Coordinates of C-alpha atoms and ligand atoms in Angstrom, one line a residue:
M1 CA -34.8 16.2 -36.2
K2 CA -31.8 18.5 -37.0
R3 CA -28.5 17.4 -35.7
A4 CA -26.0 20.2 -34.8
T5 CA -22.5 19.7 -36.1
S6 CA -21.2 23.2 -35.6
H7 CA -18.6 22.3 -33.0
T8 CA -16.6 19.4 -34.3
G9 CA -13.4 21.6 -34.0
K10 CA -10.6 20.8 -31.6
P11 CA -11.8 19.8 -28.1
A12 CA -11.1 22.4 -25.4
I13 CA -8.8 20.0 -23.6
L14 CA -6.6 19.9 -26.7
G15 CA -6.6 23.7 -27.0
G16 CA -9.9 24.5 -28.8
S17 CA -12.5 27.0 -27.7
P18 CA -15.0 25.4 -25.2
T19 CA -18.4 24.6 -26.7
A20 CA -20.2 26.2 -23.7
H21 CA -18.1 29.4 -23.9
G22 CA -20.3 32.5 -23.4
I23 CA -23.5 30.6 -22.6
K24 CA -25.4 32.4 -19.9
R25 CA -26.3 30.4 -16.8
E26 CA -29.3 31.1 -14.7
A27 CA -29.0 31.6 -11.0
W28 CA -30.4 28.7 -9.0
P29 CA -32.8 28.6 -7.2
P30 CA -35.1 31.1 -9.0
H31 CA -36.8 33.5 -6.6
G32 CA -38.3 36.9 -6.5
V33 CA -41.1 39.1 -5.1
P34 CA -43.4 36.2 -4.1
E35 CA -40.7 34.5 -2.0
R36 CA -39.8 37.9 -0.4
K37 CA -43.5 38.6 0.4
A38 CA -44.1 35.1 1.8
L39 CA -41.0 35.4 4.1
L40 CA -42.1 38.9 5.3
E41 CA -45.5 37.6 6.1
V42 CA -44.0 34.9 8.4
L43 CA -41.7 37.5 10.0
E44 CA -44.5 39.9 10.8
S45 CA -47.0 37.2 11.9
G46 CA -44.7 36.5 14.8
K47 CA -45.4 32.8 14.3
W48 CA -42.1 31.3 13.2
W49 CA -42.9 27.7 14.1
R50 CA -45.9 25.9 12.8
G51 CA -47.6 25.1 16.2
G52 CA -47.9 22.1 18.3
T53 CA -51.3 20.5 17.7
R54 CA -52.2 18.7 14.6
R55 CA -54.9 21.3 13.9
E56 CA -52.5 24.2 14.3
M57 CA -50.0 22.5 12.1
A58 CA -52.6 22.0 9.4
Q59 CA -53.5 25.7 9.5
S60 CA -49.9 26.8 9.2
V61 CA -48.1 28.1 6.1
T62 CA -46.2 24.8 6.1
G63 CA -49.5 22.9 6.4
R64 CA -50.8 24.6 3.3
F65 CA -47.7 23.6 1.4
E66 CA -47.9 20.0 2.6
R67 CA -51.4 19.6 1.2
E68 CA -50.4 21.1 -2.1
F69 CA -47.3 19.0 -2.5
A70 CA -49.2 15.8 -1.5
K71 CA -51.9 16.6 -4.0
W72 CA -49.3 17.1 -6.8
H73 CA -48.0 13.6 -6.1
G74 CA -51.4 12.0 -5.6
A75 CA -51.0 11.2 -1.9
R76 CA -53.5 11.8 1.0
H77 CA -51.0 13.0 3.6
G78 CA -47.9 15.0 3.7
L79 CA -45.7 15.9 6.7
C80 CA -42.8 18.2 6.4
V81 CA -39.6 17.6 8.4
T82 CA -36.2 19.0 8.8
N83 CA -34.4 17.2 5.9
G84 CA -34.6 14.2 3.6
T85 CA -32.4 12.0 5.8
A86 CA -34.8 12.7 8.7
A87 CA -37.7 11.9 6.4
L88 CA -36.3 8.4 5.7
E89 CA -35.5 7.7 9.3
L90 CA -39.0 8.9 10.3
A91 CA -40.7 6.7 7.7
L92 CA -38.7 3.6 8.7
R93 CA -39.6 4.1 12.4
A94 CA -43.2 4.7 11.6
A95 CA -43.3 1.6 9.4
G96 CA -42.2 -0.4 12.5
V97 CA -38.5 -1.0 11.7
E98 CA -36.5 -1.5 14.9
A99 CA -32.9 -2.2 16.0
G100 CA -31.8 -5.6 14.8
D101 CA -34.1 -5.7 11.8
E102 CA -33.0 -5.7 8.2
V103 CA -34.0 -3.3 5.4
V104 CA -33.3 -3.8 1.7
V105 CA -31.8 -0.7 0.2
P106 CA -30.3 0.2 -3.2
A107 CA -26.6 0.0 -3.8
L108 CA -26.8 2.9 -6.2
S109 CA -28.0 6.1 -4.5
F110 CA -26.9 8.9 -2.3
V111 CA -25.5 7.5 1.0
A112 CA -28.4 8.8 3.1
T113 CA -30.8 6.3 1.5
A114 CA -28.8 3.6 3.4
T115 CA -27.5 5.5 6.5
A116 CA -31.1 6.1 7.6
V117 CA -31.2 2.4 8.4
P118 CA -28.3 2.0 10.8
L119 CA -29.4 5.4 12.3
I120 CA -32.1 3.3 14.0
G121 CA -29.9 0.4 14.7
A122 CA -31.2 -1.8 11.8
R123 CA -29.0 -3.3 9.1
A124 CA -29.0 -2.2 5.5
V125 CA -28.9 -5.1 2.9
F126 CA -27.8 -3.8 -0.5
A127 CA -29.5 -4.7 -3.7
D128 CA -27.9 -4.3 -7.2
A129 CA -29.0 -2.0 -10.0
V130 CA -30.3 -2.5 -13.6
A131 CA -27.7 -1.5 -16.3
E132 CA -30.0 0.2 -18.7
T133 CA -32.0 2.3 -16.1
Y134 CA -29.6 2.6 -13.1
Q135 CA -32.6 1.8 -10.9
T136 CA -32.8 -0.9 -8.2
D137 CA -33.3 -4.4 -9.7
P138 CA -36.5 -6.0 -8.4
A139 CA -34.9 -9.4 -8.7
A140 CA -32.0 -8.3 -6.5
I141 CA -34.5 -6.8 -4.0
E142 CA -36.3 -10.2 -3.8
A143 CA -33.0 -12.1 -3.4
A144 CA -32.0 -9.8 -0.5
I145 CA -35.2 -10.5 1.5
G146 CA -34.6 -12.8 4.5
P147 CA -36.3 -13.7 7.7
R148 CA -35.2 -10.5 9.4
T149 CA -36.3 -8.2 6.7
R150 CA -38.8 -5.6 7.9
A151 CA -39.0 -3.1 5.0
I152 CA -37.9 -2.4 1.5
L153 CA -36.5 1.0 0.6
V154 CA -36.1 2.0 -3.0
V155 CA -34.9 5.2 -4.6
H156 CA -36.1 6.9 -7.8
Y157 CA -32.5 7.5 -8.8
G158 CA -31.9 10.7 -10.7
G159 CA -35.7 11.3 -10.9
Y160 CA -36.3 8.3 -13.2
C161 CA -38.7 5.8 -11.5
A162 CA -37.8 2.4 -10.1
D163 CA -40.0 -0.4 -11.5
L164 CA -42.9 0.3 -9.2
D165 CA -45.1 -2.4 -10.9
R166 CA -42.8 -5.2 -9.9
I167 CA -41.6 -3.7 -6.6
T168 CA -45.0 -2.9 -5.2
K169 CA -46.1 -6.4 -6.1
L170 CA -43.2 -8.1 -4.4
A171 CA -43.5 -5.9 -1.3
R172 CA -47.2 -7.0 -1.1
R173 CA -46.3 -10.6 -1.6
H174 CA -43.7 -10.5 1.2
K175 CA -46.0 -8.4 3.4
L176 CA -43.3 -5.8 3.7
P177 CA -43.7 -2.0 3.9
L178 CA -42.3 -0.2 0.9
I179 CA -40.6 3.2 1.4
E180 CA -39.8 5.3 -1.6
D181 CA -36.8 7.7 -1.5
C182 CA -38.0 10.4 -3.8
A183 CA -35.2 12.9 -3.0
H184 CA -34.4 13.1 -6.7
A185 CA -38.0 12.7 -8.0
Q186 CA -40.0 15.9 -7.2
G187 CA -42.7 15.8 -9.8
S188 CA -42.0 12.3 -11.2
Q189 CA -45.0 10.2 -12.1
W190 CA -45.4 6.5 -12.6
R191 CA -48.5 5.6 -14.7
G192 CA -50.0 9.0 -14.0
R193 CA -49.6 9.0 -10.3
G194 CA -46.8 10.7 -8.4
A195 CA -43.6 9.1 -7.0
G196 CA -44.0 8.7 -3.3
S197 CA -47.6 7.8 -3.4
W198 CA -47.1 4.1 -4.4
G199 CA -45.4 2.7 -1.3
D200 CA -46.4 3.0 2.3
A201 CA -44.4 6.2 2.6
G202 CA -42.6 8.5 0.1
C203 CA -39.7 10.6 1.4
F204 CA -38.4 13.8 -0.3
S205 CA -35.5 16.2 0.4
F206 CA -35.7 20.0 -0.1
Q207 CA -31.9 20.5 0.2
M208 CA -30.4 23.2 -1.9
S209 CA -29.4 21.1 -4.9
K210 CA -32.9 19.6 -5.4
A211 CA -35.5 20.6 -8.0
L212 CA -37.7 22.0 -5.2
T213 CA -35.8 23.6 -2.3
A214 CA -35.9 25.7 0.8
G215 CA -32.2 25.4 1.4
E216 CA -32.9 22.4 3.7
G217 CA -36.1 20.4 4.4
G218 CA -38.0 17.3 3.6
I219 CA -41.5 15.7 3.5
V220 CA -43.0 12.3 4.0
L221 CA -46.0 11.4 2.0
S222 CA -48.4 8.6 2.8
N223 CA -51.9 7.3 2.0
S224 CA -52.5 5.7 5.4
D225 CA -54.2 7.4 8.2
V226 CA -52.6 5.0 10.7
L227 CA -49.1 5.7 9.4
A228 CA -49.8 9.5 9.2
E229 CA -50.6 9.5 12.9
K230 CA -47.3 7.7 13.7
L231 CA -45.4 10.0 11.5
Y232 CA -46.9 13.0 13.3
S233 CA -45.9 11.5 16.7
Y234 CA -42.4 10.4 15.8
H235 CA -41.6 13.8 14.2
H236 CA -42.9 15.6 17.3
L237 CA -41.0 14.2 20.2
G238 CA -43.4 11.3 20.6
R239 CA -46.5 13.3 21.3
L240 CA -49.9 11.9 20.5
E241 CA -52.6 13.9 18.9
S242 CA -55.2 12.8 21.5
Q243 CA -53.0 13.6 24.5
G244 CA -51.6 16.7 26.3
F245 CA -48.8 18.8 25.0
Y246 CA -46.5 17.6 27.8
D247 CA -47.3 13.9 27.5
F248 CA -44.7 12.0 25.6
H249 CA -45.2 8.4 24.4
R250 CA -42.3 7.5 22.2
V251 CA -38.5 8.1 22.0
A252 CA -38.4 10.5 19.2
W253 CA -36.8 13.6 17.6
N254 CA -38.1 17.0 17.0
M255 CA -38.1 17.0 13.2
R256 CA -40.6 19.9 12.7
M257 CA -40.1 22.2 9.8
T258 CA -40.1 26.0 10.4
E259 CA -42.6 28.4 8.8
W260 CA -39.8 30.1 6.9
Q261 CA -39.2 26.9 4.9
G262 CA -42.9 26.3 4.5
A263 CA -43.3 29.9 3.1
I264 CA -40.5 29.5 0.6
L265 CA -41.6 26.0 -0.5
G266 CA -45.2 27.2 -1.1
E267 CA -43.9 29.7 -3.6
Q268 CA -41.2 27.5 -5.1
L269 CA -43.8 24.8 -5.7
K270 CA -45.7 27.1 -8.1
R271 CA -42.5 27.6 -10.1
V272 CA -41.5 24.0 -10.0
K273 CA -44.7 22.7 -11.4
K274 CA -44.0 24.7 -14.6
L275 CA -40.2 24.1 -14.6
T276 CA -40.7 20.4 -14.4
L277 CA -42.5 20.4 -17.7
V278 CA -39.8 22.6 -19.3
K279 CA -37.1 20.3 -18.1
Q280 CA -39.0 17.2 -19.3
R281 CA -39.4 18.7 -22.8
N282 CA -35.7 19.7 -23.0
A283 CA -34.6 16.3 -21.6
E284 CA -36.6 14.5 -24.4
W285 CA -34.9 16.7 -27.0
L286 CA -31.5 16.0 -25.4
A287 CA -32.1 12.3 -25.4
K288 CA -33.0 12.3 -29.1
Q289 CA -29.9 14.3 -29.9
L290 CA -27.6 12.1 -27.9
D291 CA -29.1 9.1 -29.6
L292 CA -28.1 10.6 -33.0
V293 CA -24.5 11.3 -31.9
G294 CA -24.1 7.9 -30.2
G295 CA -21.6 6.8 -27.5
L296 CA -23.2 8.7 -24.6
L297 CA -26.8 7.5 -24.4
P298 CA -29.7 8.5 -22.2
L299 CA -31.3 5.9 -19.9
K300 CA -33.6 3.5 -21.6
R301 CA -37.1 5.1 -22.1
D302 CA -39.9 3.6 -20.0
P303 CA -43.4 4.8 -21.1
R304 CA -44.7 4.0 -17.6
I305 CA -42.8 7.1 -16.4
T306 CA -45.5 9.6 -17.4
R307 CA -43.9 12.7 -16.0
R308 CA -40.2 13.0 -15.2
G309 CA -38.8 15.2 -12.4
F310 CA -35.0 15.5 -12.4
Y311 CA -32.1 15.7 -10.1
Y312 CA -29.7 14.3 -12.6
F313 CA -30.1 13.7 -16.3
L314 CA -28.2 10.3 -16.2
M315 CA -26.3 9.0 -19.2
R316 CA -24.6 5.8 -20.2
Y317 CA -21.0 6.1 -21.6
D318 CA -19.7 3.5 -24.0
A319 CA -15.9 3.8 -24.1
R320 CA -15.8 1.7 -27.3
D321 CA -17.2 4.7 -29.2
F322 CA -14.4 6.9 -27.9
A323 CA -11.3 4.9 -28.7
N324 CA -11.6 3.3 -25.2
L325 CA -11.0 6.6 -23.5
P326 CA -11.7 5.9 -19.7
K327 CA -14.9 7.5 -18.4
A328 CA -13.0 9.8 -16.0
R329 CA -11.0 11.3 -18.8
F330 CA -14.1 11.7 -21.0
V331 CA -15.8 13.6 -18.1
E332 CA -12.7 15.7 -17.7
A333 CA -12.8 16.6 -21.4
L334 CA -16.5 17.5 -21.2
Q335 CA -15.8 19.6 -18.2
A336 CA -13.1 21.4 -20.1
E337 CA -15.9 22.3 -22.6
G338 CA -17.5 24.2 -19.7
L339 CA -20.3 21.6 -19.3
P340 CA -21.8 20.9 -15.9
V341 CA -21.4 17.1 -15.9
G342 CA -19.9 14.7 -13.4
Q343 CA -19.7 11.1 -12.3
A344 CA -22.4 11.4 -9.6
Y345 CA -21.6 9.6 -6.4
G346 CA -18.7 7.6 -7.8
R347 CA -19.2 4.3 -6.0
P348 CA -21.9 2.0 -4.7
I349 CA -23.0 3.1 -1.2
Q350 CA -21.5 0.1 0.6
K351 CA -18.0 1.1 -0.7
N352 CA -18.1 4.3 1.4
P353 CA -16.0 4.0 4.6
V354 CA -19.1 4.2 6.8
F355 CA -20.3 0.9 5.5
A356 CA -17.0 -0.7 4.4
E357 CA -15.7 -0.3 7.9
M358 CA -19.0 -1.2 9.7
R359 CA -18.6 -4.3 11.9
D360 CA -20.9 -6.7 13.6
A361 CA -20.8 -7.5 17.4
R362 CA -17.9 -10.0 16.8
G363 CA -15.8 -7.4 14.9
R364 CA -16.3 -8.8 11.4
K365 CA -16.8 -6.4 8.6
L366 CA -20.5 -6.5 7.8
Y367 CA -20.2 -5.8 4.0
A368 CA -17.0 -7.6 3.1
K369 CA -18.9 -10.1 1.0
T370 CA -21.5 -7.8 -0.5
R371 CA -21.4 -7.9 -4.3
T372 CA -23.3 -5.5 -6.6
P373 CA -21.4 -5.9 -9.9
V374 CA -23.9 -4.0 -12.0
A375 CA -23.8 -0.9 -9.7
E376 CA -20.0 -1.1 -9.6
R377 CA -19.8 -1.2 -13.4
I378 CA -22.2 1.7 -13.7
C379 CA -20.1 3.8 -11.3
A380 CA -16.8 2.8 -12.8
Q381 CA -17.6 2.6 -16.5
T382 CA -20.9 4.1 -17.7
Q383 CA -22.5 6.7 -15.4
I384 CA -22.3 10.3 -16.3
A385 CA -24.7 12.9 -14.8
L386 CA -25.8 16.3 -15.9
G387 CA -27.2 18.5 -13.2
H388 CA -31.0 19.2 -13.5
T389 CA -30.7 23.0 -13.8
A390 CA -28.9 22.6 -17.2
L391 CA -32.2 21.2 -18.5
L392 CA -33.6 24.8 -18.3
N393 CA -30.9 26.0 -20.7
R394 CA -31.3 24.8 -24.3
P395 CA -28.0 26.5 -25.5
L396 CA -26.1 24.6 -22.8
L397 CA -27.8 21.3 -23.9
Q398 CA -26.8 22.0 -27.5
A399 CA -23.2 22.6 -26.2
L400 CA -23.3 19.2 -24.6
V401 CA -24.4 17.5 -27.8
D402 CA -21.7 19.5 -29.7
G403 CA -19.1 18.6 -27.0
V404 CA -19.9 14.8 -27.3
A405 CA -19.8 15.0 -31.1
R406 CA -16.5 16.8 -30.9
L407 CA -14.9 14.3 -28.5
K408 CA -16.1 11.5 -30.7
A409 CA -14.5 13.1 -33.8
H410 CA -11.2 13.4 -31.9
A411 CA -11.4 10.3 -29.7
G412 CA -8.2 8.7 -31.1
E413 CA -6.2 11.9 -30.5
L414 CA -7.6 12.2 -26.9
A415 CA -6.8 8.6 -26.1
E416 CA -3.2 9.1 -27.3
R417 CA -2.9 12.3 -25.3
F418 CA -4.1 10.6 -22.1
K419 CA -1.8 7.6 -22.6
E420 CA 1.1 10.1 -22.4
K421 CA -0.4 11.5 -19.2
P422 CA -1.5 8.6 -17.1
D423 CA -4.3 9.0 -14.6
T424 CA -2.7 9.1 -11.2
R425 CA -5.8 10.1 -9.2
A426 CA -7.3 7.6 -6.7
A427 CA -10.1 5.5 -8.2
G428 CA -13.5 6.6 -7.0
Ligands
PLP1 C1 -31.3 10.1 -2.9 C2 -31.2 10.9 -1.7 N1 -31.8 10.5 -0.5 C3 -31.7 11.2 0.6 C4 -31.1 12.4 0.7 C5 -31.0 13.1 1.9 O1 -31.6 14.4 1.9 P1 -31.1 15.6 2.9 O2 -29.8 16.1 2.4 O3 -32.1 16.6 2.8 O4 -30.9 15.0 4.3 C6 -30.5 12.9 -0.5 C7 -29.8 14.2 -0.5 O5 -29.1 14.7 -1.3 C8 -30.6 12.2 -1.7 O6 -30.0 12.6 -2.8

């Protein structure tokens, strides 16, 4: 494979011309006549909600999308909700998690993966990550299981899959429900079957930054008829399918999705099925190119991931290849090249004030002793993330490869320059 070396000139941060200069960026999300038509149909139908009975819901525009999305991921049931956080809270409730229970969650994810747990009065117990894949470590999950554990929640971080072979096995062995947070993993497949169809429930977000979006929204997938009935009830103010419209049986939210969102999602899904494959092809190309340059590597390949959806294209930075330039400075230099990269969430979830300041009934900080050294190292030293939309833009990917090569060629100069200008920003 050819390796581009056309941009080893001066890095932009040292006064050179940015490698991404002049590269056209697509508007995100893509939309057009089909979305407009679908929205107008909802407008003119006069039916802006999806209805109250399970039958009405199934016949709605949103119901049609649910079936198509569930099928794409190999699940029997899909139930749309207001957002991804609600999807997680709903799945935990339907799986039987109650106040006072414990749920094992990843230390490395977006905060909502863990906040869904205290939202229902249960306690999150954090599990560390694997250095080469950034996914939750099955051994750490197992070590976090105790007598009060009522469920395991994993994330497919960045769209890469957690080790579902080991995690499904250990969940079965401990007789614990497994919930997959697939907010990053629209379209991802493990051994030929979709993310979100392996555990008891799979939760997705359709918030604006995701690969499939309606601005906001979410869905819970499951293969269990029993769980599907509970999901329906808990997302619908505690109604039961078999009872009257004004009979309420559970303390529960209204988490119903609108028909506007269902209409947009139906059209977006058609696009996303194609775009996922384009992104996957471009990501494979990028991974090979980065391997050739060295110093900023893709996550370790896992052949069990048979299709890869993306939220982030995650990379591993090795400062030793860049004259020990700190990661934050390397990212700054790449951003100066006009590249859409960042450090993702910046810290393990439990380091956020919401958890760092969380106290038990006796006023003791709940997470003062929590240690997830691998996740901490990933956040502080190695993790660099490229947003998924860049995977649709080959010239931009080429500019990233060129930018890395250029920074490598001038690493000593950059390290000197930053020594003169110490980093005074708060660590994050
Ligand atoms: C991994 C993960 N889980 C859950 C969520 C929550 O989704 P939402 O923003 O739709 O509530 C997000 C959203 O960004 C996420 O990235």
